[in-house]
Structure formats: structure tokens, C-alpha cells
mmCIF file of C-alpha atoms and ligand atoms in Angstrom:
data_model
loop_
_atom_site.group_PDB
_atom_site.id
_atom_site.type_symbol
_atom_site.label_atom_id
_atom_site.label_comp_id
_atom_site.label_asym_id
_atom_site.label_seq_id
_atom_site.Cartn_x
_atom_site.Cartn_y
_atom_site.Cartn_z
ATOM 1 C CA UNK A 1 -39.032 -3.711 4.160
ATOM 2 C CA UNK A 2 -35.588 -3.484 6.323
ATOM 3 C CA UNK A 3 -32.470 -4.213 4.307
ATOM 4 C CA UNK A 4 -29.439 -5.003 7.287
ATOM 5 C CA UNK A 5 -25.657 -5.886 6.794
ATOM 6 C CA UNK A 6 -23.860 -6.472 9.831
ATOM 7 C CA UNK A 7 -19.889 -7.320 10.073
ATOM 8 C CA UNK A 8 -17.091 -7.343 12.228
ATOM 9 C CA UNK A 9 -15.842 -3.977 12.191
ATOM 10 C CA UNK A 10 -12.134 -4.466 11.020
ATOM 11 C CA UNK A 11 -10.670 -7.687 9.125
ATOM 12 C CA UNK A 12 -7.678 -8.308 8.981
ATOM 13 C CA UNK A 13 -5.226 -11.207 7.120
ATOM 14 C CA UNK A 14 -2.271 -11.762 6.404
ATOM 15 C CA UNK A 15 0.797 -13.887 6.910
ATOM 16 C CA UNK A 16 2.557 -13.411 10.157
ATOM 17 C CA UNK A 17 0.053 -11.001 11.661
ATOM 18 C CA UNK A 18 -0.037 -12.610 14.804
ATOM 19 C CA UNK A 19 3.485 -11.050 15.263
ATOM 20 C CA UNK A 20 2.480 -7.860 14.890
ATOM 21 C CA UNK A 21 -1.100 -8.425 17.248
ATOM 22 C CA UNK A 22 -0.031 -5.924 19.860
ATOM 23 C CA UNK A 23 0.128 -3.306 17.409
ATOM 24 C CA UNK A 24 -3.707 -4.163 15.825
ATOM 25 C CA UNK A 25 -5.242 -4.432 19.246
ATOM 26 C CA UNK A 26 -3.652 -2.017 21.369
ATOM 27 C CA UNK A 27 -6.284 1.120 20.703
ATOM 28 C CA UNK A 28 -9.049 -0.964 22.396
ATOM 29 C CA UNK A 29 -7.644 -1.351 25.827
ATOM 30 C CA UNK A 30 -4.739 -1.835 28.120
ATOM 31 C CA UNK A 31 -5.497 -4.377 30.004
ATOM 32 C CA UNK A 32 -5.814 -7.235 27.774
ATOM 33 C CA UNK A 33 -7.068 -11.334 28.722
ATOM 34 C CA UNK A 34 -6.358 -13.562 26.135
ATOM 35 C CA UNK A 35 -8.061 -17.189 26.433
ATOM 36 C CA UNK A 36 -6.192 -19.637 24.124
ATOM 37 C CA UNK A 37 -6.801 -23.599 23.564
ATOM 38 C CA UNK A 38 -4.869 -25.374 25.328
ATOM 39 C CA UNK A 39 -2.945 -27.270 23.110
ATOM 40 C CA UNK A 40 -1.412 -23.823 21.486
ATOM 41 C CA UNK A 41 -0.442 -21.920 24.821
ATOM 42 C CA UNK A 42 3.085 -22.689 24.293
ATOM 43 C CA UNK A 43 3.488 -21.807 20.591
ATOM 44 C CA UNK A 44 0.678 -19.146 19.629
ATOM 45 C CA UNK A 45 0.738 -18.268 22.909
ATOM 46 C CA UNK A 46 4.236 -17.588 22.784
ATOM 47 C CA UNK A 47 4.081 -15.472 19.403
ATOM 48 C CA UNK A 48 1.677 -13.072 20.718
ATOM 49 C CA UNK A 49 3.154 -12.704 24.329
ATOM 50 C CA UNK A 50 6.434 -11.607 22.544
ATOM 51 C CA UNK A 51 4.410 -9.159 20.493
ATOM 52 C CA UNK A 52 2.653 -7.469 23.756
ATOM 53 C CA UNK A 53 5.953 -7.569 25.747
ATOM 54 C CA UNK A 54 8.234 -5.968 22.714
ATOM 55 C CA UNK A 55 6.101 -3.071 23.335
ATOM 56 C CA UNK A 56 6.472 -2.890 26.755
ATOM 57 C CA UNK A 57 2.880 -4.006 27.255
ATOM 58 C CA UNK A 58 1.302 -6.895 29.611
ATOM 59 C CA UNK A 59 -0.645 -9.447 28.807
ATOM 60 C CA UNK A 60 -2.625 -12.613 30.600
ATOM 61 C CA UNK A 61 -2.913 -15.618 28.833
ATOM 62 C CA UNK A 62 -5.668 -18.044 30.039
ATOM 63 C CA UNK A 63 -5.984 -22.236 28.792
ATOM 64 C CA UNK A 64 -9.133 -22.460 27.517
ATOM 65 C CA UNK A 65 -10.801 -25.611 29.692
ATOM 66 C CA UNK A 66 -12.424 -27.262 26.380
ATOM 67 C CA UNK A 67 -16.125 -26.469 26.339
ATOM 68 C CA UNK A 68 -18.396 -23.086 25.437
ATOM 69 C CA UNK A 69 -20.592 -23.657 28.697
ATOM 70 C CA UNK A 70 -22.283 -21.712 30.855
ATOM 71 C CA UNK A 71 -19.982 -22.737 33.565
ATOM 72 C CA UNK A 72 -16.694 -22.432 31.721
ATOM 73 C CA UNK A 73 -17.822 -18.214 30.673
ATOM 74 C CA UNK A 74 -18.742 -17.848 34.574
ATOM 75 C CA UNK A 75 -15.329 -19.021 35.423
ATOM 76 C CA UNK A 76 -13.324 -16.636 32.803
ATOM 77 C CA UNK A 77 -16.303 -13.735 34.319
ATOM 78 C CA UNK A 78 -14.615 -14.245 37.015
ATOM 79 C CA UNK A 79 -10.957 -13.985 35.849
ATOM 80 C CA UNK A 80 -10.740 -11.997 33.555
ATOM 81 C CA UNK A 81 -13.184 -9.351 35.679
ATOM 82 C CA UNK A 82 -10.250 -6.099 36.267
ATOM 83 C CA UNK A 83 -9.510 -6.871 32.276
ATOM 84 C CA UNK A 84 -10.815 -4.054 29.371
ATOM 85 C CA UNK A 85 -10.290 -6.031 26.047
ATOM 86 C CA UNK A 86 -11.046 -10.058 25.389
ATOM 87 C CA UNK A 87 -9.189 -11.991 23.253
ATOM 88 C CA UNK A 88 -9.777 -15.167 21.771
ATOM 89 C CA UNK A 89 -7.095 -17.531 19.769
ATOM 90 C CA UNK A 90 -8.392 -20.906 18.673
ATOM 91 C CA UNK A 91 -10.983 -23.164 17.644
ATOM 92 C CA UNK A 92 -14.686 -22.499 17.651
ATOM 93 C CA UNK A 93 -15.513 -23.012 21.086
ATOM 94 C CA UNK A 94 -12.589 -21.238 22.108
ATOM 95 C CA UNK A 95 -13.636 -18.189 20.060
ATOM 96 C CA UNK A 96 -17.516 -18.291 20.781
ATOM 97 C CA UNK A 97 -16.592 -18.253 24.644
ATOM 98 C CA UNK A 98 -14.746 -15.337 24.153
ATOM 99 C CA UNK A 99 -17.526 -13.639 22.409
ATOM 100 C CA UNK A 100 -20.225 -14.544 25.327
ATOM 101 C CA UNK A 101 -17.263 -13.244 27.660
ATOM 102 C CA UNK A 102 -16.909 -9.892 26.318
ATOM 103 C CA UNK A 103 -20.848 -9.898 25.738
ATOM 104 C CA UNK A 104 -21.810 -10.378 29.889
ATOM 105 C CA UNK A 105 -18.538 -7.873 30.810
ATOM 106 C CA UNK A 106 -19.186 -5.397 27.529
ATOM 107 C CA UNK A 107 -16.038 -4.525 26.699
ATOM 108 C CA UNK A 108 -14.213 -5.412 22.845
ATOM 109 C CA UNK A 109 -13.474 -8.747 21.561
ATOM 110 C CA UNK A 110 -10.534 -9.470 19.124
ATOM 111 C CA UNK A 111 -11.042 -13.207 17.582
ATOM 112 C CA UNK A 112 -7.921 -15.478 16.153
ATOM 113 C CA UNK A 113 -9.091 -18.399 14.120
ATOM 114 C CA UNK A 114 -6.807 -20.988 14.235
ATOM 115 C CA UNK A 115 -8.289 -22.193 11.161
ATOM 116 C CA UNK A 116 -10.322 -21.546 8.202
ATOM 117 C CA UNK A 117 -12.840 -24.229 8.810
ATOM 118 C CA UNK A 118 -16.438 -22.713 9.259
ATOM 119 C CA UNK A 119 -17.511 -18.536 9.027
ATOM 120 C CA UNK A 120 -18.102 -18.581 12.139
ATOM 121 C CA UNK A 121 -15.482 -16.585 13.913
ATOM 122 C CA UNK A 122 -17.092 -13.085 12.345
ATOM 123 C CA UNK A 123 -20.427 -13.627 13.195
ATOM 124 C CA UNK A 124 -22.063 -12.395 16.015
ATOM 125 C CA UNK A 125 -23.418 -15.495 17.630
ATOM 126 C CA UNK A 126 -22.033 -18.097 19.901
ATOM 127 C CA UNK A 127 -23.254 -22.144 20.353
ATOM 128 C CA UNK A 128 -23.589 -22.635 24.097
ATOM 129 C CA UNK A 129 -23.385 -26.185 25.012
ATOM 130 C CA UNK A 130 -23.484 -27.432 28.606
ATOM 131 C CA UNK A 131 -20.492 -29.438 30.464
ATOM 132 C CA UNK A 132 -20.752 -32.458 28.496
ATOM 133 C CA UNK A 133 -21.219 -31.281 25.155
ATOM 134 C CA UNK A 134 -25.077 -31.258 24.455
ATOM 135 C CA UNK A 135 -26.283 -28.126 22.561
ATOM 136 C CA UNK A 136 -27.765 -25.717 25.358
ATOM 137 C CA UNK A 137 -28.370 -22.741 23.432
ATOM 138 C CA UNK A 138 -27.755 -19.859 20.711
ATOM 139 C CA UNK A 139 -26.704 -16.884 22.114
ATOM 140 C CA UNK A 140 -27.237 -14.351 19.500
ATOM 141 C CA UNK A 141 -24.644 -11.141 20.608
ATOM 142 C CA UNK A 142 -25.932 -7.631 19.763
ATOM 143 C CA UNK A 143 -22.588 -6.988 17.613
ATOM 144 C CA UNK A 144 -20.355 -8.630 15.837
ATOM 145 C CA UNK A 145 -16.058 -9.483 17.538
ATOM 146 C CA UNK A 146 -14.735 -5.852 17.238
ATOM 147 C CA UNK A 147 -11.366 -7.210 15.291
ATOM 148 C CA UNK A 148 -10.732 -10.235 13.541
ATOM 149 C CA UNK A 149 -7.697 -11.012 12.902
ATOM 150 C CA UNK A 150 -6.308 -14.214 10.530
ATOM 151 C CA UNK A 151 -2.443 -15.011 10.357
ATOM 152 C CA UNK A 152 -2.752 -16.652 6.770
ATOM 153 C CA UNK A 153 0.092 -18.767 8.289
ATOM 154 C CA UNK A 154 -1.231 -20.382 10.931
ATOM 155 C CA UNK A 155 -4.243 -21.465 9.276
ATOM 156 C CA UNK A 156 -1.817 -23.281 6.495
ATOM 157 C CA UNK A 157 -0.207 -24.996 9.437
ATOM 158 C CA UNK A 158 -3.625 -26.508 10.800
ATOM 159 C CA UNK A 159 -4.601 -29.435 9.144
ATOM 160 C CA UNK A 160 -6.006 -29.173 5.615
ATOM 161 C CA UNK A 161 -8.668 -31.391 6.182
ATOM 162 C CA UNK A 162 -10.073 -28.585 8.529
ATOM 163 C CA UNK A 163 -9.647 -25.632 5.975
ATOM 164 C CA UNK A 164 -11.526 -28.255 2.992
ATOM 165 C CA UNK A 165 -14.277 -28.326 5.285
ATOM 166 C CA UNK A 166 -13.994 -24.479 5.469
ATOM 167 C CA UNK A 167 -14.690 -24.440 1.631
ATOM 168 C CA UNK A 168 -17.475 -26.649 1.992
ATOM 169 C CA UNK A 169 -19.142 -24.079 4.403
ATOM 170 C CA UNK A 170 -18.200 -21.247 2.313
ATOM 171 C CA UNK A 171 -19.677 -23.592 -0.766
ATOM 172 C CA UNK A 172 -23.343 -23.287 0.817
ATOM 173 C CA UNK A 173 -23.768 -19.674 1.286
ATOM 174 C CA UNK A 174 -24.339 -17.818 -2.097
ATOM 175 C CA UNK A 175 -26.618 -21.188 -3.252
ATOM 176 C CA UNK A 176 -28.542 -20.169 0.428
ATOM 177 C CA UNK A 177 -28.522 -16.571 0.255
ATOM 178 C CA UNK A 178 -30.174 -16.917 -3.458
ATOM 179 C CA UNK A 179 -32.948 -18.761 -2.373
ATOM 180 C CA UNK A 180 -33.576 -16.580 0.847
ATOM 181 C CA UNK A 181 -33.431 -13.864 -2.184
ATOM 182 C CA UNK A 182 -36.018 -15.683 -4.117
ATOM 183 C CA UNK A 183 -38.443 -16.134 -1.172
ATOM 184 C CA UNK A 184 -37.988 -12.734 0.044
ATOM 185 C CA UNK A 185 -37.240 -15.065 3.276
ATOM 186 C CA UNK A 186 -35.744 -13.319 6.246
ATOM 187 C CA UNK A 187 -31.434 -13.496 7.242
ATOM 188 C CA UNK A 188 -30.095 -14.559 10.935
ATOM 189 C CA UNK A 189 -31.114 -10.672 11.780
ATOM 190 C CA UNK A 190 -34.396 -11.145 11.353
ATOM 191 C CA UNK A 191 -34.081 -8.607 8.100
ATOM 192 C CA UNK A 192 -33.857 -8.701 4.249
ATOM 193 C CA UNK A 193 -30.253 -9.188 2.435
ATOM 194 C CA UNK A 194 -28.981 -6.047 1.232
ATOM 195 C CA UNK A 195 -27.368 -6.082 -2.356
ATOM 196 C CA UNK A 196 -23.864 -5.848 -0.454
ATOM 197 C CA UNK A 197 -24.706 -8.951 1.508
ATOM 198 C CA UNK A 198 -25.791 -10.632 -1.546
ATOM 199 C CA UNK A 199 -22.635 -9.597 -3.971
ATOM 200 C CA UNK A 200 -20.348 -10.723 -0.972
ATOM 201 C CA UNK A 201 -22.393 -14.595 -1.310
ATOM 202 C CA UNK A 202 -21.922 -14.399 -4.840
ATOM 203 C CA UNK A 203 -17.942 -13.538 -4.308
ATOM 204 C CA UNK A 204 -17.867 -16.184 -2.059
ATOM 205 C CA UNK A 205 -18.797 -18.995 -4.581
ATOM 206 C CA UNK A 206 -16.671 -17.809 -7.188
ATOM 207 C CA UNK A 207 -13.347 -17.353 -5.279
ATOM 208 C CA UNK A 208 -13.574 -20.890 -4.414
ATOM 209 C CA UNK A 209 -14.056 -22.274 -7.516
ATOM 210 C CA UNK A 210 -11.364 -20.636 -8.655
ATOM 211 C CA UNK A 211 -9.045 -20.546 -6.008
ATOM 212 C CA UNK A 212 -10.554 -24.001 -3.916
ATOM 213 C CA UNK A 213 -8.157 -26.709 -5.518
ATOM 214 C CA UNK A 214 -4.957 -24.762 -5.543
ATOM 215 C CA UNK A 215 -5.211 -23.301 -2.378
ATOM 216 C CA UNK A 216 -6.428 -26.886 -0.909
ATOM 217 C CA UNK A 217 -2.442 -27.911 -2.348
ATOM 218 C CA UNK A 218 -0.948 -25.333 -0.651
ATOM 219 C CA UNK A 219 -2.266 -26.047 2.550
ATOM 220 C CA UNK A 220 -1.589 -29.472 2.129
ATOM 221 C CA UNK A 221 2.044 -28.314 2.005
ATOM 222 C CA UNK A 222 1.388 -25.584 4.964
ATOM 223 C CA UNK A 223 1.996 -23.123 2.543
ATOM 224 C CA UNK A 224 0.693 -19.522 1.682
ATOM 225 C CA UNK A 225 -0.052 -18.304 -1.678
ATOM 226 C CA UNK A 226 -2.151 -15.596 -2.941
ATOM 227 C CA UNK A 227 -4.945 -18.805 -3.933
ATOM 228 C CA UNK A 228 -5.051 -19.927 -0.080
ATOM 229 C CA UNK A 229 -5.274 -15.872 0.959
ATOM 230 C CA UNK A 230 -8.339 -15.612 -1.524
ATOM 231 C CA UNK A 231 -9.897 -18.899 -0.106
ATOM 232 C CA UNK A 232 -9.277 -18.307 3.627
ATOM 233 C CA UNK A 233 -10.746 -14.382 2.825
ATOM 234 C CA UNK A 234 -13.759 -16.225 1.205
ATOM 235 C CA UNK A 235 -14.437 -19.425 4.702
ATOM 236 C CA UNK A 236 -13.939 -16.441 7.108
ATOM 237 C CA UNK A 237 -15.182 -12.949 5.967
ATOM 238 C CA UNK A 238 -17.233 -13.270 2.368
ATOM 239 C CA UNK A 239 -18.977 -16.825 3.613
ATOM 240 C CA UNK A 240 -19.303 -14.881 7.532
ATOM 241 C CA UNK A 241 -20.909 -12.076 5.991
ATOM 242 C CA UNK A 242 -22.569 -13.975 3.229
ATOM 243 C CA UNK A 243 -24.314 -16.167 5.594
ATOM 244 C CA UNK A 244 -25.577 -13.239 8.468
ATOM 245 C CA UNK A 245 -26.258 -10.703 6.022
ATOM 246 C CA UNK A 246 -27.581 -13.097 2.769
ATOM 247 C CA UNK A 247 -29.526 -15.846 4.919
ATOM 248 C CA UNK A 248 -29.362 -19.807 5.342
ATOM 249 C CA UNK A 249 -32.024 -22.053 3.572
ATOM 250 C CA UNK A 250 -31.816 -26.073 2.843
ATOM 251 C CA UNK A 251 -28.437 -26.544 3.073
ATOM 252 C CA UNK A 252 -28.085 -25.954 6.524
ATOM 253 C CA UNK A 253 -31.157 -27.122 7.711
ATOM 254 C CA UNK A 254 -30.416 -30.407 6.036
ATOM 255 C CA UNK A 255 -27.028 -30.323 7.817
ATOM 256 C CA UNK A 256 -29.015 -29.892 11.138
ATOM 257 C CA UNK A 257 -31.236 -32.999 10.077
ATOM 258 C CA UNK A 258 -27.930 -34.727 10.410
ATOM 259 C CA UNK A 259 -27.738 -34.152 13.936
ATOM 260 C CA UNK A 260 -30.509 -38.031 13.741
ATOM 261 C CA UNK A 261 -27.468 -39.739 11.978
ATOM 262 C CA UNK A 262 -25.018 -40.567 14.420
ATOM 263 C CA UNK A 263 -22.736 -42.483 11.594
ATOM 264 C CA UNK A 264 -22.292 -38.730 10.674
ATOM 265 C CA UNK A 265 -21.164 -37.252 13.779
ATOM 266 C CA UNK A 266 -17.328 -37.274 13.514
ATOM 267 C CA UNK A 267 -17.879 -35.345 10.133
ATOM 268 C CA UNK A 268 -16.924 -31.816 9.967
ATOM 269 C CA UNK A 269 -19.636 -29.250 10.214
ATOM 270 C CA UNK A 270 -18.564 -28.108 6.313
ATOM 271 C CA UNK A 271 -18.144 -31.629 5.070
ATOM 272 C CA UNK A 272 -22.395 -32.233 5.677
ATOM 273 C CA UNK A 273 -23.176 -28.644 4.776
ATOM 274 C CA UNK A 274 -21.393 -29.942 1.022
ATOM 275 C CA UNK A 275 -23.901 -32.690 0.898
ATOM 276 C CA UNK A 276 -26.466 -30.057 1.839
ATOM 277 C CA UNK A 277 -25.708 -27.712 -0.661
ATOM 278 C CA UNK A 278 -25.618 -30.446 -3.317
ATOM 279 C CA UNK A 279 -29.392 -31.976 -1.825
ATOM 280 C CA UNK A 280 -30.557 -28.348 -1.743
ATOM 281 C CA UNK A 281 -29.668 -27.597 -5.993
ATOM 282 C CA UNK A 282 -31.634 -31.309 -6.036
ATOM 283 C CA UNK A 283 -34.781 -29.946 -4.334
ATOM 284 C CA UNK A 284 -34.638 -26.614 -6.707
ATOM 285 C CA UNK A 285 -33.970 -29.083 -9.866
ATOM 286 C CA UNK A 286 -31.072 -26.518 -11.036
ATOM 287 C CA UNK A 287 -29.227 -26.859 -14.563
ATOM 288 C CA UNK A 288 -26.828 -29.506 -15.383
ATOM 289 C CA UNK A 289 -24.092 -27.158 -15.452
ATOM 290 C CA UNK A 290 -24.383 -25.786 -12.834
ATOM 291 C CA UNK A 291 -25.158 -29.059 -10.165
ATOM 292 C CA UNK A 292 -22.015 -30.552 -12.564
ATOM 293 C CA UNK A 293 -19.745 -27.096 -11.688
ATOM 294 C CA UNK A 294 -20.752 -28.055 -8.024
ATOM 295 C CA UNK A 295 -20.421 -31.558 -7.693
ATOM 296 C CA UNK A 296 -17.025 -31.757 -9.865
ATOM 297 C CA UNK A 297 -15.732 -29.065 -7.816
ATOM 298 C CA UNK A 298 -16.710 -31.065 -4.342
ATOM 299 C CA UNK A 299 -14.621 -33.982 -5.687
ATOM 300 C CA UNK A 300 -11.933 -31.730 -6.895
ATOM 301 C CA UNK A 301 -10.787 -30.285 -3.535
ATOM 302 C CA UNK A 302 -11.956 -34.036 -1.473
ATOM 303 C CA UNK A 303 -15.660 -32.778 0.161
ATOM 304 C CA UNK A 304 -17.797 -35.690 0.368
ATOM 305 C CA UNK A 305 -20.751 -36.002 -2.156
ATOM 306 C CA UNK A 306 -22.141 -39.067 -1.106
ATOM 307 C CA UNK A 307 -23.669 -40.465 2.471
ATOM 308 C CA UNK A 308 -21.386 -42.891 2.302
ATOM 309 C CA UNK A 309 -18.379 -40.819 2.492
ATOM 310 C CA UNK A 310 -20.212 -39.153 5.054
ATOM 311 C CA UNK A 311 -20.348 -42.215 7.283
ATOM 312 C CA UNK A 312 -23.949 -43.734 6.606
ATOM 313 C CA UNK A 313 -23.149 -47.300 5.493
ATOM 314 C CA UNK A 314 -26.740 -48.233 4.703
ATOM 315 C CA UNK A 315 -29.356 -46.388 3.119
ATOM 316 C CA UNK A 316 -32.439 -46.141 6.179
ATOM 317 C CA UNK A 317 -35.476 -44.671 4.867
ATOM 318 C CA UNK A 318 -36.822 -44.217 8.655
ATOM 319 C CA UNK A 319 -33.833 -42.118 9.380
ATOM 320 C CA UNK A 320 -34.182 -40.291 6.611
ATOM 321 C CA UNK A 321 -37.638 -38.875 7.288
ATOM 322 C CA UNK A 322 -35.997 -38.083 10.902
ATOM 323 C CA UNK A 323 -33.449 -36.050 9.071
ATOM 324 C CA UNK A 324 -36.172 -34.568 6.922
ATOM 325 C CA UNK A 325 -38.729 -33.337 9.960
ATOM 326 C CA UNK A 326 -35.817 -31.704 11.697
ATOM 327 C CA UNK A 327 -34.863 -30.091 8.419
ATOM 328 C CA UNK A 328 -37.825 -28.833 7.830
ATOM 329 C CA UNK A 329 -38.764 -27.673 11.442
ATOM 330 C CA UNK A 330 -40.568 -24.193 12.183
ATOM 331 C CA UNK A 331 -37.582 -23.088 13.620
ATOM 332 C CA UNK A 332 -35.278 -23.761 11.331
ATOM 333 C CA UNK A 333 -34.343 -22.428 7.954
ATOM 334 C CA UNK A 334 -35.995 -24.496 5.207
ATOM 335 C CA UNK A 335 -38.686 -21.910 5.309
ATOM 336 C CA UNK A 336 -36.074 -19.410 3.592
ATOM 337 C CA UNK A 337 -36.663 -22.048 0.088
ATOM 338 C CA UNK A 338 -38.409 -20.069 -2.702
ATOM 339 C CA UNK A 339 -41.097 -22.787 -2.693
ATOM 340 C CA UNK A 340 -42.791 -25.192 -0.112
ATOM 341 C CA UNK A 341 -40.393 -28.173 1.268
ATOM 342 C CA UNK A 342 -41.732 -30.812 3.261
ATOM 343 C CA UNK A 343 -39.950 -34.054 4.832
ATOM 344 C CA UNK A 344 -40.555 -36.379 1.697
ATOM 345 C CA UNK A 345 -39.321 -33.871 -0.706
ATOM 346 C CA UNK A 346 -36.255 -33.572 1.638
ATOM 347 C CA UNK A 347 -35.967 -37.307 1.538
ATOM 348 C CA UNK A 348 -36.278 -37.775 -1.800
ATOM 349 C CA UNK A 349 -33.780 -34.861 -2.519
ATOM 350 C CA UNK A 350 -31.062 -37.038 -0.453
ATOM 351 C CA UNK A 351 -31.582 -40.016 -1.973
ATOM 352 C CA UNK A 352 -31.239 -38.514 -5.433
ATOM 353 C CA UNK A 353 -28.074 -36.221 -4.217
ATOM 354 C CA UNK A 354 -26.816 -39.333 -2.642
ATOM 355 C CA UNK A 355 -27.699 -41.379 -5.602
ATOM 356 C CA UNK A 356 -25.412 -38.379 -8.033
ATOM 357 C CA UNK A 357 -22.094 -38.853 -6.211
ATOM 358 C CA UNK A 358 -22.723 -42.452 -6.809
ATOM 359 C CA UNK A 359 -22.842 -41.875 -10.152
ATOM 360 C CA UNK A 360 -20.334 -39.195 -10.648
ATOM 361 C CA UNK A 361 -17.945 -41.653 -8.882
ATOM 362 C CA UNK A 362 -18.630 -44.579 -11.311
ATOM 363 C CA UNK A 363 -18.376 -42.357 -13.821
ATOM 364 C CA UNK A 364 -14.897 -40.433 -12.975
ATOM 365 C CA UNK A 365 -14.039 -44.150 -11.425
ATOM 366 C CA UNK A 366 -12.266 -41.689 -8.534
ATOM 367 C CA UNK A 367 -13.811 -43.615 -5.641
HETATM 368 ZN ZN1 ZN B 1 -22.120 -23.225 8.375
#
């Protein structure tokens, strides 16, 4: 049996540490290329040009031209080709086509979430998509960004609506991880979770439910407080690590079923992975107390718990079972469930999950 953890090799948070980016980043190269979303060139962009040119030290910041395509990390190939270190500051796509840059020209990546809103930005993978947004492919890296690095400020700034959805990715993993535990199913890497992996899941979970309603205040007021540093620690680095190193299951292969529901599409990845997580603890029938810890807590800090809030007006048993065979495809992670799921159980589960919020609702008359 193989036991693998994999991370980014340094982490680092904090308020104001953009500032102070030269002095993080300046051991991996001298000639740095940082690619930036467009919309923040003059203000991020700003921050960290001061930082490089304080110390006497060049930089070249790039606009980011929207989409992680194949023809987009050609162009920056291209670019940034007489550049030693890659730096990414931004959204998703921004950061995951930094990550396939530095990959094809294998040299250091440094990535700068913008916000806490998925654990993506420490894993070693980036979505490819192709010029007009369809998914193309996964391009799984053979390491993980060299440096992260999260100004706790800047992600209070961003909207809060982006760093709730964060929670509600960060809410999936330890319920995920357990159950690829349980089956003795296999992580992202193809391994089993190590204890480490496992703990960090587990950390995950309860730093949110601690720390997941006052930090979601504090952001709502674009402010720091030791709450939003826990939280933002736990949607970037604990979730990151929980998910590579722990393994996904139902939640996110239900999420991925959701791809069929267009109603759902202007949802935040997070806000259906909440949904998922709930329909998953329906599918392994878990205690009251614990689906009520979950589902109390999803209302608490505004993640959706019914389809409704997701978008689906009417209930469409046909597009549930389309949900349901995508969830439950070969390739995707179902498999990782300590027992056998097919598409009706899936269906079922939603219906049920869908048919809780409902309830809890009525009951808390909050909706
Ligand atoms: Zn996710």
C-alpha cells in the first residue's frame, strides 16, 4: 500500500504580504513574469511592482487575456520565454495558467489568490478549457506552485459571496476524505491518504464551524480578524491539502452531475459542492447530529441547502438521473464511497437532501 502527501512547498498568509512579495520570492529567480487579471493590474499590480522596485529589482507584469486555454499558455510561452520565475495574481484561471506556464518552461511558480473561494490555488492541477470556455482538459502538474502566498487583506476586500463559497468547498473535504478512508479508495495521486492528509481534512471541518460565521461578518465588512485568518488558512491550505492528499468521493462527483443542470450554472463551484456534501451524508444515512451540525451551519454562513436556492425551479426527475449517471461515472469519484452508489440512489439522495433544506427552512421560517 503507498501512503502520499503532496503540498505546496511554502504557505504563506498574512495581512499585507503582498507588500512585502519581493522579499518572499526573490530566492527563486531574478527575472520574474507576473501574469495578473486584468481588472487588478492597476491596484495589485501596483502593490507588488512597488515591492520589486523598492528593492531595486525589475519586474514584468502581463494582463491576463481571460481564459486557461491552450492558446492563451502558448502566447505567455512565448512572452514570458527569457523569464526564470512565474507568477500568478488572481482568480482561478489566472492562477491555473500560470501553473501550466511554469509546467511547459520548468522553472518555479509563486500563486496569489485573489480570493478564498475554492482550494484550488495549492494543488497541483490546472482546468484547461479551450477559447470559448468548454472544459478541454485536466492537466495534472508533477508538483505542486513552489510558493503560495495569501494577503489575508485582499481576500477580505473580494466579495464575500466568493470567500462563503470558499467554505462550502472547504465544507466537503474531511466528509470526502472519510469515506475515501472507509473504502480504502484511492486520492487525486493515485495513492492512499496518509494520517497527515487525513488530520489536515479533519482540521479543515472544524475550523469552519467554528470560525465560518464570524469570519463570513468580517469579510462582509472587508475586514481581518484572527476568525477570517483561520477560515481563509482552512479554503486554501487545510481544504487544498485535504482534498489531494485525503481524496474526493460524492460530493464532488454530485457537483460534476451538475454540470446537466444549466439553472445551476451561474452558481459558485463551492455553493453546489454544499449541496453535495449535504446529498453525500444522505446517501451514507449519517446521525442526526451530525447532518443537523451541517445543515444549520450551511444556513448559518448563507450556502444554499436546497435546489432551489441553487437555481432549479422545478423538480425534473429526467434530469436528475442525468445528474446521477455523470455522478456516478467510471471516471469520476463516486467510486471513492465506502459502499456501492448507483444513479437512483444518487437521485433519491437529492431529492431527500433537497427535500431537508425544505424542511429546515419551514422549520427555522429563515427562507
Ligand atoms: Zn472543490
Amino acid at each position: 500500500m503507498t501512503n502520499v502527501i503532496i503540498s505546496t512547498s511554502r504557505y504563506i498568509q498574512g495581512k499585507g504580504e503582498l507588500e512585502k512579495i519581493y522579499n518572499h520570492v526573490s530566492a527563486l529567480g531574478d527575472k520574474v513574469f507576473i501574469l495578473v487579471d486584468a481588472f487588478l493590474v492597476e491596484t495589485l499590480g501596483g502593490t507588488i511592482r512597488k515591492s520589486f522596485e523598492e528593492n531595486g529589482s525589475p519586474c514584468t507584469i502581463e494582463k491576463f487575456n481571460g481564459e486557461c486555454s491552450k492558446v492563451e499558455i502558448n502566447r505567455l510561452l512565448e512572452v514570458a520565454k527569457d523569464y526564470d520565475v512565474i507568477i500568478g495574481v488572481g482568480g482561478g484561471k489566472t492562477l491555473d495558467t500560470s501553473k501550466a506556464v511554469a509546467f511547459y518552461k520548468k522553472c518555479p511558480v509563486v500563486i496569489v489568490p485573489t480570493a478564498a473561494s475554492t482550494d484550488a490555488p495549492c494543488s497541483a492541477l490546472s482546468v484547461v478549457y479551450t477559447e470559448d470556455g468548454v472544459f478541454e482538459e485536466y492537466l495534472f502538474l508533477p508538483k505542486n506552485p513552489d510558493m503560495v502566498i495569501v494577503d489575508s487583506q485582499v481576500i477580505a476586500n473580494a466579495p464575500v459571496r466568493l470567500f462563503i463559497a470558499g467554505i462550502g468547498d472547504a465544507l466537503a473535504t474531511y466528509f470526502e476524505a472519510r469515506a475515501t478512508l472507509n473504502s480504502n479508495g484511492n486520492t487525486i495521486v493515485g495513492a492512499k491518504p496518509t494520517k497527515a492528509g487525513i488530520a489536515l481534512a479533519k482540521l479543515c471541518y472544524e475550523t469552519i464551524i467554528e470560525d465560518g460565521l464570524k469570519a463570513t461578518l468580517a469579510v462582509e465588512n472587508h475586514t481581518v480578524t484572527k476568525a477570517v485568518d483561520n477560515v481563509i488558512e482552512a479554503n486554501t491550505y487545510l481544504s487544498g491539502v485535504g482534498f489531494e492528499s485525503g481524496g474526493l468521493a460524492a460530493a464532488h462527483a454530485i457537483h460534476n452531475g451538475m454540470t446537466a443542470m444549466p439553472e445551476t450554472h451561474h452558481m459558485y463551484h463551492g455553493e453546489k459542492v454544499a449541496f453535495g456534501t449535504i446529498t453525500q451524508l444522505v446517501l451514507e444515512n449519517i446521525g442526526s447530529d451530525e447532518l443537523n451540525r451541517v445543515i444549520e451551519f450551511c444556513v448559518s454562513v448563507g450556502l444554499p441547502i436546497t435546489l432551489g436556492e441553487l437555481g432549479v425551479k422545478e423538480l425534473n426527475v429526467k434530469q436528475l438521473q442525468q445528474v446521477a449517471e455523470i455522478a456516478c461515472a467510471e471516471s469520476d469519484t463516486m467510486g471513492n464511497m465506502p459502499f456501492d452508489v448507483k444513479p437512483d440512489d444518487v437521485v433519491a439522495a437529492m431529492i431527500a437532501a433537497d427535500a431537508l433544506g425544505r424542511h429546515y427552512h419551514k422549520k427555522c421560517a429563515c427562507k
